[in-house]
């Protein structure tokens, strides 16, 4: 029962050329594309988005963000990090003189400057030097004062754990929007930030954090939670300060964050408030050494109306990251590129409806493939699948290039690939099943052919066994000799011959050709032979009566409407007289002892089974001792070689004449053998087209004459020497 259920289930799945199974796969996989987050195949989806970034990088319109690089050259000249904060204040003052829109500090200063004068004085004993140091400005205050004079934004780092330098609070500007408690935001219980003095002097603070996905930077959260406070990213806070806005805003629904806004700038986000960074190729001009700024080696308005970020890239000081393009750059480069893409309006987005569009496109393409592929040849179906795949890739690339939309073509391709493999597997299964059916049918056909061949062989043996054997038919007979040959063109044939004694002197002989070929003709041949012999042996009736009765009997036993051409005759061995009836058959030949060939009278009656009441005329002949009567079917004269040439009557006559002209007396066996060999030479490698049948009868006289035969005998109308005249026609 279970086996039958499995067979029915498998047959149902592969029904309609595999369309059912392919449809189930398409529906299931298309539904999986609707899953939130990064879908059922995140690695494939993200790899596809990275490929878009490599193929179609963002093209910056103009330099909007610069990175002030505390590089190896700056460290070599001004000393190792951390620098005294009064030098950092000098750097900020030099940048502020350029009138940038905002200055970001990708530098964490959670502790006081240990190189500040008061810190040095605290480690000295009382004395003039200590007093002089205590009278000098405090470096942190100098830096704070410089920060108050410039639009500075401090960076901070959210942490998952507590250290001696972390805190659970941060001074930030307000963010307006719904209650963030239920939103799926990135959350940090602690934050590592700069001194409260510096926080108070800054125009804003933003988090430096961004998550790496398998070691690759693709997205940056715009808003995160530090304890119970919403904190913007450094990039978003720099934009707020540059736009001189006082607060941020955001939109959300129960599914998560929808967008964040700063003044007129509104950015669509993922539910976790992250945005996809549209990376450009590395731009060396984005980096300016701090050494050049401190020495005043840049143009006075080089940074006017731009955003600058001070960061460390010196050896051992910077954390380099791999971005979606595969570029290995300092982490601050991600913030700079994010700001540039916002200002240029070329940011990336993945709308909420994109997953629905991907699922629908995957399903529609799969349905087209499911409908069309089984109707096409394998190569055409493969071309269709390839065209759908190329269209999917082209759609993804076009949406990315034109609108910055992230269309997951890779997952759609996976669905199409699964459907294609399913259809291909179904086609292969169907092909295997068809082959198995063909093999079973071929095996059955072979078995049937073997049975048929065996039956035909048996029929051939039976048919050939029903023919009399010339060598044993007339033991001790010296008045005449006879030989015959029948070679069927197929396993069984429709030709026939027969001969037997009617009494002590008369021998009946018969040759015939049944219309048609194969088994029906062979069966009718056996019937015709048996009926003819039965009629001939019934009584003392003459040749005409025998032929008439045979025609009547065969007509009654002829459901296939076959007919028989035949020559039947009776030889009186006591005097050499012959009576013949020719029913539509080739005229016999008389081979004279002097080498001449005489064609007897042609057929003067239709074949048997053509006319019901027809009295066949009787032909009468007289043989001289040593003369032969040769009866053939058309299988000899119409034997054909590969070129289509017939053996013909002329060639047969020439052969018989050559045989008769020989020195030795001509025997029927020699004639039969010679004719068979000559026909085989003519036919060559060609297939036999008809049965080959030959009967040769020679009269040797009433008593055996020693020595040569007497002169050639005569036909009707002449009196051969020492013989009774032939009877008239009748």
PDB file of N, CA and C in Angstrom, residues 433-489:
ATOM      1  N   UNK A 433      12.203   7.099 -18.455  1.00  0.00           N
ATOM      2  CA  UNK A 433      11.018   6.253 -18.490  1.00  0.00           C
ATOM      3  C   UNK A 433      10.656   5.876 -19.922  1.00  0.00           C
ATOM      4  N   UNK A 434      10.760   6.860 -20.845  1.00  0.00           N
ATOM      5  CA  UNK A 434      10.472   6.565 -22.241  1.00  0.00           C
ATOM      6  C   UNK A 434      11.446   5.540 -22.794  1.00  0.00           C
ATOM      7  N   UNK A 435      12.735   5.705 -22.411  1.00  0.00           N
ATOM      8  CA  UNK A 435      13.727   4.743 -22.871  1.00  0.00           C
ATOM      9  C   UNK A 435      13.428   3.356 -22.320  1.00  0.00           C
ATOM     10  N   UNK A 436      13.050   3.315 -21.024  1.00  0.00           N
ATOM     11  CA  UNK A 436      12.717   2.017 -20.439  1.00  0.00           C
ATOM     12  C   UNK A 436      11.511   1.394 -21.135  1.00  0.00           C
ATOM     13  N   UNK A 437      10.488   2.255 -21.420  1.00  0.00           N
ATOM     14  CA  UNK A 437       9.329   1.727 -22.148  1.00  0.00           C
ATOM     15  C   UNK A 437       9.740   1.233 -23.533  1.00  0.00           C
ATOM     16  N   UNK A 438      10.596   2.028 -24.194  1.00  0.00           N
ATOM     17  CA  UNK A 438      11.052   1.617 -25.527  1.00  0.00           C
ATOM     18  C   UNK A 438      11.834   0.313 -25.462  1.00  0.00           C
ATOM     19  N   UNK A 439      12.681   0.201 -24.416  1.00  0.00           N
ATOM     20  CA  UNK A 439      13.444  -1.034 -24.270  1.00  0.00           C
ATOM     21  C   UNK A 439      12.525  -2.222 -24.007  1.00  0.00           C
ATOM     22  N   UNK A 440      11.494  -1.995 -23.152  1.00  0.00           N
ATOM     23  CA  UNK A 440      10.542  -3.083 -22.907  1.00  0.00           C
ATOM     24  C   UNK A 440       9.796  -3.452 -24.194  1.00  0.00           C
ATOM     25  N   UNK A 441       9.354  -2.406 -24.931  1.00  0.00           N
ATOM     26  CA  UNK A 441       8.653  -2.685 -26.182  1.00  0.00           C
ATOM     27  C   UNK A 441       9.571  -3.379 -27.182  1.00  0.00           C
ATOM     28  N   UNK A 442      10.850  -2.909 -27.223  1.00  0.00           N
ATOM     29  CA  UNK A 442      11.801  -3.554 -28.126  1.00  0.00           C
ATOM     30  C   UNK A 442      12.028  -4.999 -27.730  1.00  0.00           C
ATOM     31  N   UNK A 443      12.126  -5.243 -26.412  1.00  0.00           N
ATOM     32  CA  UNK A 443      12.324  -6.606 -25.949  1.00  0.00           C
ATOM     33  C   UNK A 443      11.125  -7.481 -26.308  1.00  0.00           C
ATOM     34  N   UNK A 444       9.913  -6.903 -26.099  1.00  0.00           N
ATOM     35  CA  UNK A 444       8.708  -7.651 -26.467  1.00  0.00           C
ATOM     36  C   UNK A 444       8.669  -7.903 -27.973  1.00  0.00           C
ATOM     37  N   UNK A 445       9.082  -6.850 -28.742  1.00  0.00           N
ATOM     38  CA  UNK A 445       9.101  -7.028 -30.195  1.00  0.00           C
ATOM     39  C   UNK A 445      10.100  -8.100 -30.598  1.00  0.00           C
ATOM     40  N   UNK A 446      11.266  -8.094 -29.919  1.00  0.00           N
ATOM     41  CA  UNK A 446      12.266  -9.112 -30.230  1.00  0.00           C
ATOM     42  C   UNK A 446      11.753 -10.505 -29.879  1.00  0.00           C
ATOM     43  N   UNK A 447      11.094 -10.594 -28.707  1.00  0.00           N
ATOM     44  CA  UNK A 447      10.541 -11.889 -28.323  1.00  0.00           C
ATOM     45  C   UNK A 447       9.474 -12.333 -29.317  1.00  0.00           C
ATOM     46  N   UNK A 448       8.618 -11.347 -29.703  1.00  0.00           N
ATOM     47  CA  UNK A 448       7.583 -11.685 -30.675  1.00  0.00           C
ATOM     48  C   UNK A 448       8.199 -12.077 -32.013  1.00  0.00           C
ATOM     49  N   UNK A 449       9.259 -11.298 -32.417  1.00  0.00           N
ATOM     50  CA  UNK A 449       9.928 -11.636 -33.676  1.00  0.00           C
ATOM     51  C   UNK A 449      10.578 -13.008 -33.597  1.00  0.00           C
ATOM     52  N   UNK A 450      11.159 -13.297 -32.401  1.00  0.00           N
ATOM     53  CA  UNK A 450      11.786 -14.614 -32.248  1.00  0.00           C
ATOM     54  C   UNK A 450      10.741 -15.724 -32.333  1.00  0.00           C
ATOM     55  N   UNK A 451       9.575 -15.467 -31.670  1.00  0.00           N
ATOM     56  CA  UNK A 451       8.511 -16.473 -31.752  1.00  0.00           C
ATOM     57  C   UNK A 451       8.021 -16.620 -33.189  1.00  0.00           C
ATOM     58  N   UNK A 452       7.840 -15.439 -33.850  1.00  0.00           N
ATOM     59  CA  UNK A 452       7.379 -15.482 -35.236  1.00  0.00           C
ATOM     60  C   UNK A 452       8.394 -16.192 -36.122  1.00  0.00           C
ATOM     61  N   UNK A 453       9.703 -15.834 -35.896  1.00  0.00           N
ATOM     62  CA  UNK A 453      10.743 -16.485 -36.689  1.00  0.00           C
ATOM     63  C   UNK A 453      10.743 -17.987 -36.447  1.00  0.00           C
ATOM     64  N   UNK A 454      10.561 -18.371 -35.176  1.00  0.00           N
ATOM     65  CA  UNK A 454      10.510 -19.800 -34.890  1.00  0.00           C
ATOM     66  C   UNK A 454       9.328 -20.468 -35.548  1.00  0.00           C
ATOM     67  N   UNK A 455       8.174 -19.766 -35.505  1.00  0.00           N
ATOM     68  CA  UNK A 455       6.988 -20.326 -36.140  1.00  0.00           C
ATOM     69  C   UNK A 455       7.164 -20.388 -37.656  1.00  0.00           C
ATOM     70  N   UNK A 456       7.789 -19.308 -38.217  1.00  0.00           N
ATOM     71  CA  UNK A 456       8.015 -19.322 -39.660  1.00  0.00           C
ATOM     72  C   UNK A 456       8.999 -20.407 -40.057  1.00  0.00           C
ATOM     73  N   UNK A 457      10.026 -20.590 -39.238  1.00  0.00           N
ATOM     74  CA  UNK A 457      10.970 -21.676 -39.534  1.00  0.00           C
ATOM     75  C   UNK A 457      10.274 -23.028 -39.501  1.00  0.00           C
ATOM     76  N   UNK A 458       9.398 -23.168 -38.482  1.00  0.00           N
ATOM     77  CA  UNK A 458       8.644 -24.422 -38.415  1.00  0.00           C
ATOM     78  C   UNK A 458       7.744 -24.571 -39.637  1.00  0.00           C
ATOM     79  N   UNK A 459       7.099 -23.411 -40.026  1.00  0.00           N
ATOM     80  CA  UNK A 459       6.241 -23.464 -41.210  1.00  0.00           C
ATOM     81  C   UNK A 459       7.054 -23.786 -42.457  1.00  0.00           C
ATOM     82  N   UNK A 460       8.267 -23.225 -42.537  1.00  0.00           N
ATOM     83  CA  UNK A 460       9.132 -23.509 -43.696  1.00  0.00           C
ATOM     84  C   UNK A 460       9.477 -24.996 -43.748  1.00  0.00           C
ATOM     85  N   UNK A 461       9.827 -25.550 -42.567  1.00  0.00           N
ATOM     86  CA  UNK A 461      10.173 -26.974 -42.544  1.00  0.00           C
ATOM     87  C   UNK A 461       8.984 -27.837 -42.956  1.00  0.00           C
ATOM     88  N   UNK A 462       7.803 -27.437 -42.439  1.00  0.00           N
ATOM     89  CA  UNK A 462       6.608 -28.209 -42.783  1.00  0.00           C
ATOM     90  C   UNK A 462       6.306 -28.077 -44.269  1.00  0.00           C
ATOM     91  N   UNK A 463       6.400 -26.803 -44.780  1.00  0.00           N
ATOM     92  CA  UNK A 463       6.110 -26.577 -46.198  1.00  0.00           C
ATOM     93  C   UNK A 463       7.079 -27.348 -47.090  1.00  0.00           C
ATOM     94  N   UNK A 464       8.383 -27.235 -46.782  1.00  0.00           N
ATOM     95  CA  UNK A 464       9.361 -27.923 -47.615  1.00  0.00           C
ATOM     96  C   UNK A 464       9.233 -29.439 -47.488  1.00  0.00           C
ATOM     97  N   UNK A 465       8.833 -29.910 -46.305  1.00  0.00           N
ATOM     98  CA  UNK A 465       8.666 -31.360 -46.130  1.00  0.00           C
ATOM     99  C   UNK A 465       7.465 -31.889 -46.902  1.00  0.00           C
ATOM    100  N   UNK A 466       6.504 -30.971 -47.184  1.00  0.00           N
ATOM    101  CA  UNK A 466       5.320 -31.423 -47.926  1.00  0.00           C
ATOM    102  C   UNK A 466       5.612 -31.621 -49.406  1.00  0.00           C
ATOM    103  N   UNK A 467       6.762 -31.071 -49.864  1.00  0.00           N
ATOM    104  CA  UNK A 467       7.118 -31.241 -51.273  1.00  0.00           C
ATOM    105  C   UNK A 467       7.746 -32.622 -51.488  1.00  0.00           C
ATOM    106  N   UNK A 468       7.412 -33.260 -52.571  1.00  0.00           N
ATOM    107  CA  UNK A 468       8.003 -34.590 -52.836  1.00  0.00           C
ATOM    108  C   UNK A 468       9.488 -34.465 -53.163  1.00  0.00           C
ATOM    109  N   UNK A 469      10.239 -35.506 -52.850  1.00  0.00           N
ATOM    110  CA  UNK A 469      11.672 -35.528 -53.094  1.00  0.00           C
ATOM    111  C   UNK A 469      11.940 -36.300 -54.387  1.00  0.00           C
ATOM    112  N   UNK A 470      12.552 -35.644 -55.374  1.00  0.00           N
ATOM    113  CA  UNK A 470      12.761 -36.321 -56.671  1.00  0.00           C
ATOM    114  C   UNK A 470      13.597 -37.585 -56.559  1.00  0.00           C
ATOM    115  N   UNK A 471      14.554 -37.602 -55.688  1.00  0.00           N
ATOM    116  CA  UNK A 471      15.449 -38.750 -55.607  1.00  0.00           C
ATOM    117  C   UNK A 471      14.788 -40.002 -55.073  1.00  0.00           C
ATOM    118  N   UNK A 472      13.680 -39.867 -54.342  1.00  0.00           N
ATOM    119  CA  UNK A 472      13.037 -41.038 -53.723  1.00  0.00           C
ATOM    120  C   UNK A 472      11.612 -41.251 -54.195  1.00  0.00           C
ATOM    121  N   UNK A 473      11.127 -40.339 -55.058  1.00  0.00           N
ATOM    122  CA  UNK A 473       9.712 -40.420 -55.450  1.00  0.00           C
ATOM    123  C   UNK A 473       9.441 -41.589 -56.399  1.00  0.00           C
ATOM    124  N   UNK A 474      10.423 -41.953 -57.236  1.00  0.00           N
ATOM    125  CA  UNK A 474      10.188 -42.981 -58.247  1.00  0.00           C
ATOM    126  C   UNK A 474      11.314 -44.011 -58.192  1.00  0.00           C
ATOM    127  N   UNK A 475      11.329 -44.852 -57.184  1.00  0.00           N
ATOM    128  CA  UNK A 475      12.426 -45.834 -57.066  1.00  0.00           C
ATOM    129  C   UNK A 475      12.372 -46.871 -58.203  1.00  0.00           C
ATOM    130  N   UNK A 476      13.513 -47.131 -58.811  1.00  0.00           N
ATOM    131  CA  UNK A 476      13.616 -48.133 -59.872  1.00  0.00           C
ATOM    132  C   UNK A 476      13.095 -47.682 -61.214  1.00  0.00           C
ATOM    133  N   UNK A 477      12.566 -46.477 -61.329  1.00  0.00           N
ATOM    134  CA  UNK A 477      12.009 -46.010 -62.599  1.00  0.00           C
ATOM    135  C   UNK A 477      13.137 -45.620 -63.552  1.00  0.00           C
ATOM    136  N   UNK A 478      13.090 -46.188 -64.804  1.00  0.00           N
ATOM    137  CA  UNK A 478      14.115 -45.903 -65.804  1.00  0.00           C
ATOM    138  C   UNK A 478      13.540 -45.260 -67.057  1.00  0.00           C
ATOM    139  N   UNK A 479      12.240 -45.134 -67.156  1.00  0.00           N
ATOM    140  CA  UNK A 479      11.625 -44.554 -68.340  1.00  0.00           C
ATOM    141  C   UNK A 479      11.712 -43.021 -68.347  1.00  0.00           C
ATOM    142  N   UNK A 480      11.780 -42.432 -67.206  1.00  0.00           N
ATOM    143  CA  UNK A 480      11.870 -40.970 -67.126  1.00  0.00           C
ATOM    144  C   UNK A 480      12.666 -40.615 -65.867  1.00  0.00           C
ATOM    145  N   UNK A 481      13.138 -39.395 -65.846  1.00  0.00           N
ATOM    146  CA  UNK A 481      13.798 -38.838 -64.649  1.00  0.00           C
ATOM    147  C   UNK A 481      13.294 -37.416 -64.420  1.00  0.00           C
ATOM    148  N   UNK A 482      13.361 -36.984 -63.172  1.00  0.00           N
ATOM    149  CA  UNK A 482      12.755 -35.691 -62.801  1.00  0.00           C
ATOM    150  C   UNK A 482      13.550 -35.072 -61.654  1.00  0.00           C
ATOM    151  N   UNK A 483      13.657 -33.765 -61.685  1.00  0.00           N
ATOM    152  CA  UNK A 483      14.246 -33.025 -60.556  1.00  0.00           C
ATOM    153  C   UNK A 483      13.522 -31.691 -60.430  1.00  0.00           C
ATOM    154  N   UNK A 484      13.510 -31.179 -59.217  1.00  0.00           N
ATOM    155  CA  UNK A 484      12.786 -29.921 -58.950  1.00  0.00           C
ATOM    156  C   UNK A 484      13.518 -29.137 -57.869  1.00  0.00           C
ATOM    157  N   UNK A 485      13.245 -27.829 -57.849  1.00  0.00           N
ATOM    158  CA  UNK A 485      13.865 -26.922 -56.870  1.00  0.00           C
ATOM    159  C   UNK A 485      12.854 -25.857 -56.471  1.00  0.00           C
ATOM    160  N   UNK A 486      12.779 -25.576 -55.171  1.00  0.00           N
ATOM    161  CA  UNK A 486      11.965 -24.446 -54.662  1.00  0.00           C
ATOM    162  C   UNK A 486      12.764 -23.742 -53.570  1.00  0.00           C
ATOM    163  N   UNK A 487      13.130 -22.501 -53.826  1.00  0.00           N
ATOM    164  CA  UNK A 487      13.835 -21.674 -52.829  1.00  0.00           C
ATOM    165  C   UNK A 487      12.966 -20.456 -52.525  1.00  0.00           C
ATOM    166  N   UNK A 488      12.295 -20.431 -51.354  1.00  0.00           N
ATOM    167  CA  UNK A 488      11.433 -19.285 -51.027  1.00  0.00           C
ATOM    168  C   UNK A 488      12.259 -18.011 -50.854  1.00  0.00           C
ATOM    169  N   UNK A 489      11.687 -16.879 -51.297  1.00  0.00           N
ATOM    170  CA  UNK A 489      12.359 -15.581 -51.107  1.00  0.00           C
ATOM    171  C   UNK A 489      12.357 -15.188 -49.640  1.00  0.00           C
TER     172      UNK A 489
END
